[in-house]
Coordinates of C-alpha atoms in Angstrom, one line a residue:
M1 CA 81.9 118.3 136.4
A2 CA 80.3 116.1 133.9
A3 CA 82.7 118.1 131.3
S4 CA 85.8 117.6 133.2
A5 CA 84.8 113.3 133.5
L6 CA 84.3 113.7 129.8
M7 CA 87.6 115.3 129.0
A8 CA 89.1 112.6 131.3
F9 CA 87.8 109.8 129.0
V10 CA 88.7 111.1 126.0
T11 CA 91.8 111.9 126.9
L12 CA 92.1 108.0 127.6
A13 CA 90.5 107.1 124.8
Q14 CA 93.1 108.5 122.4
A15 CA 96.0 106.2 124.1
Q16 CA 96.0 103.8 121.3
Y17 CA 98.7 101.3 120.6
M18 CA 99.8 100.1 116.9
W19 CA 102.1 97.4 116.5
I20 CA 103.2 94.5 114.0
D21 CA 102.7 91.0 115.5
E22 CA 104.9 88.2 115.3
K23 CA 102.9 87.0 112.0
G24 CA 103.4 90.3 110.5
I25 CA 99.6 91.7 111.0
K26 CA 98.9 95.0 112.1
Q27 CA 97.3 95.4 115.4
F28 CA 95.6 98.3 117.3
S29 CA 94.6 98.4 120.9
D30 CA 94.4 100.6 123.8
R31 CA 96.9 98.2 125.7
A32 CA 100.3 97.7 125.4
P33 CA 101.9 95.1 123.0
P34 CA 103.1 92.1 124.5
P35 CA 106.8 91.8 125.9
S36 CA 107.5 89.7 123.2
I37 CA 106.9 92.5 120.7
P38 CA 110.2 94.2 120.0
L39 CA 110.4 97.8 120.0
K40 CA 110.6 98.6 116.2
N41 CA 107.5 96.9 115.5
I42 CA 105.6 99.1 118.1
L43 CA 104.3 101.8 114.9
K44 CA 102.1 104.2 117.7
A45 CA 101.9 104.7 121.1
P46 CA 100.7 107.4 123.3
P47 CA 103.5 110.1 124.2
G48 CA 105.9 109.3 126.7
V49 CA 104.9 105.9 127.1
L50 CA 107.4 104.4 124.9
T51 CA 111.1 104.3 126.0
A52 CA 114.3 102.6 124.8
P53 CA 115.4 100.3 127.9
P54 CA 118.5 101.9 129.2
V55 CA 121.5 100.1 128.2
L56 CA 123.5 98.4 130.7
V57 CA 127.8 98.7 130.7
P58 CA 129.6 96.6 132.7
S59 CA 132.2 97.8 134.6
D60 CA 135.0 96.0 132.5
V61 CA 133.8 97.3 129.3
A62 CA 133.6 101.1 130.8
A63 CA 137.8 100.8 131.4
A64 CA 138.1 99.4 127.8
P65 CA 139.8 101.8 125.9
A66 CA 138.2 104.7 124.1
V67 CA 139.4 103.1 120.2
A68 CA 136.5 100.3 121.1
A69 CA 133.6 103.0 121.6
P70 CA 131.2 103.0 119.0
I71 CA 131.1 106.3 116.6
A72 CA 128.4 108.6 117.7
V73 CA 126.1 109.4 115.1
K74 CA 125.3 113.6 114.9
A75 CA 121.5 114.2 115.0
K76 CA 120.1 116.7 112.3
A77 CA 119.1 119.7 113.9
A78 CA 116.1 121.1 113.0
P79 CA 116.9 124.0 110.4
T80 CA 116.6 127.4 111.8
M81 CA 114.8 130.6 110.6
A82 CA 117.5 131.7 108.6
D83 CA 118.1 128.4 107.4
R84 CA 114.0 128.1 106.4
N85 CA 114.1 131.1 104.8
T86 CA 117.0 130.8 102.3
D87 CA 115.3 127.5 101.3
F88 CA 112.4 129.6 100.7
N89 CA 113.9 132.4 98.6
R90 CA 115.3 129.6 96.6
R91 CA 112.6 128.0 95.8
Q92 CA 110.9 131.1 94.9
K93 CA 113.7 132.2 92.4
E94 CA 113.8 128.2 91.2
K95 CA 110.4 129.0 90.5
A96 CA 109.8 132.5 89.1
D97 CA 113.6 130.8 87.0
F98 CA 111.1 128.2 85.4
E99 CA 108.2 130.7 84.8
L100 CA 110.2 132.9 82.9
K101 CA 112.0 130.1 81.0
E102 CA 108.4 129.0 80.4
K103 CA 107.2 132.5 79.0
E104 CA 110.0 132.5 76.9
E105 CA 109.2 129.5 75.1
R106 CA 105.9 130.2 74.8
D107 CA 106.4 133.7 73.1
V108 CA 109.1 132.2 70.7
K109 CA 106.5 129.4 70.0
L110 CA 103.8 132.2 69.3
A111 CA 106.0 134.5 67.3
K112 CA 107.0 131.2 65.2
A113 CA 103.9 130.2 64.5
E114 CA 102.9 134.0 63.1
H115 CA 105.7 134.6 61.2
C116 CA 104.7 130.9 59.1
D117 CA 101.2 132.0 59.2
A118 CA 102.3 135.2 57.3
L119 CA 104.6 133.1 55.1
R120 CA 101.8 130.6 54.0
L121 CA 99.6 133.4 53.2
S122 CA 102.4 135.2 51.3
K123 CA 102.8 132.0 49.3
R124 CA 99.0 132.1 48.3
T125 CA 99.8 135.3 47.2
F126 CA 102.2 134.4 45.0
E127 CA 100.4 131.4 43.9
S128 CA 97.1 133.3 42.8
G129 CA 98.5 134.9 39.9
E130 CA 97.9 138.1 40.9
R131 CA 100.0 141.2 39.9
I132 CA 102.0 141.6 43.0
G133 CA 102.8 145.7 43.1
V134 CA 106.4 146.8 44.4
Q135 CA 108.5 150.4 44.4
Q136 CA 111.1 149.9 41.9
K137 CA 115.2 151.9 42.3
N138 CA 113.9 155.2 41.3
G139 CA 110.7 155.7 43.4
D140 CA 108.7 154.9 41.1
R141 CA 105.6 151.8 41.4
G142 CA 105.8 148.5 39.2
Y143 CA 104.8 145.3 39.0
M144 CA 106.9 142.0 39.7
T145 CA 108.3 140.2 36.4
D146 CA 107.5 136.5 36.2
E147 CA 111.3 136.1 37.3
Q148 CA 111.0 138.3 40.3
R149 CA 108.2 136.5 41.2
A150 CA 109.5 132.9 40.8
I151 CA 112.9 134.4 42.8
E152 CA 110.5 135.6 46.0
S153 CA 108.7 132.4 45.7
A154 CA 111.5 130.0 46.0
K155 CA 112.6 132.5 49.1
I156 CA 109.1 131.5 50.6
D157 CA 109.4 127.8 49.9
K158 CA 112.6 127.8 51.7
N159 CA 111.6 129.3 54.8
L160 CA 108.4 127.5 55.3
A161 CA 110.5 124.2 55.2
G162 CA 111.6 125.2 58.6
C163 CA 107.6 125.5 59.4
K164 CA 105.8 122.6 60.3

């Protein structure tokens, strides 16, 4: 019995009002705002308490032609489950496409960084003065000449220009 009485008081305590008064100050109360407060300034009220006042139409206005009737605004219906599912699938696809694009960009950056590192290593090797072995056209092993080394070094410099 005490629990049911307590529950009754709890529901009454939740019946709170919130509105903006004439001075622009936000007011909170468990009582309804004064009648001078317009309905648009009432921010919160218990469910079912606030309703728009009924609009009275004089009989002579009701007999006016249909041209003077206001245009009815079509209320947006709540999305159906199919609409929500379609939106969800669209968002999932966009997310997957975005992640795939990011992964491809990361892979390209990584490959470019590895390529540039390999070019820098080759450049250091050519500048070190060590003899560099090459396989000649007849299949014999030989060493690069100074002219070949200069040509290869120029190619590496040209490719390194694209690296940061």
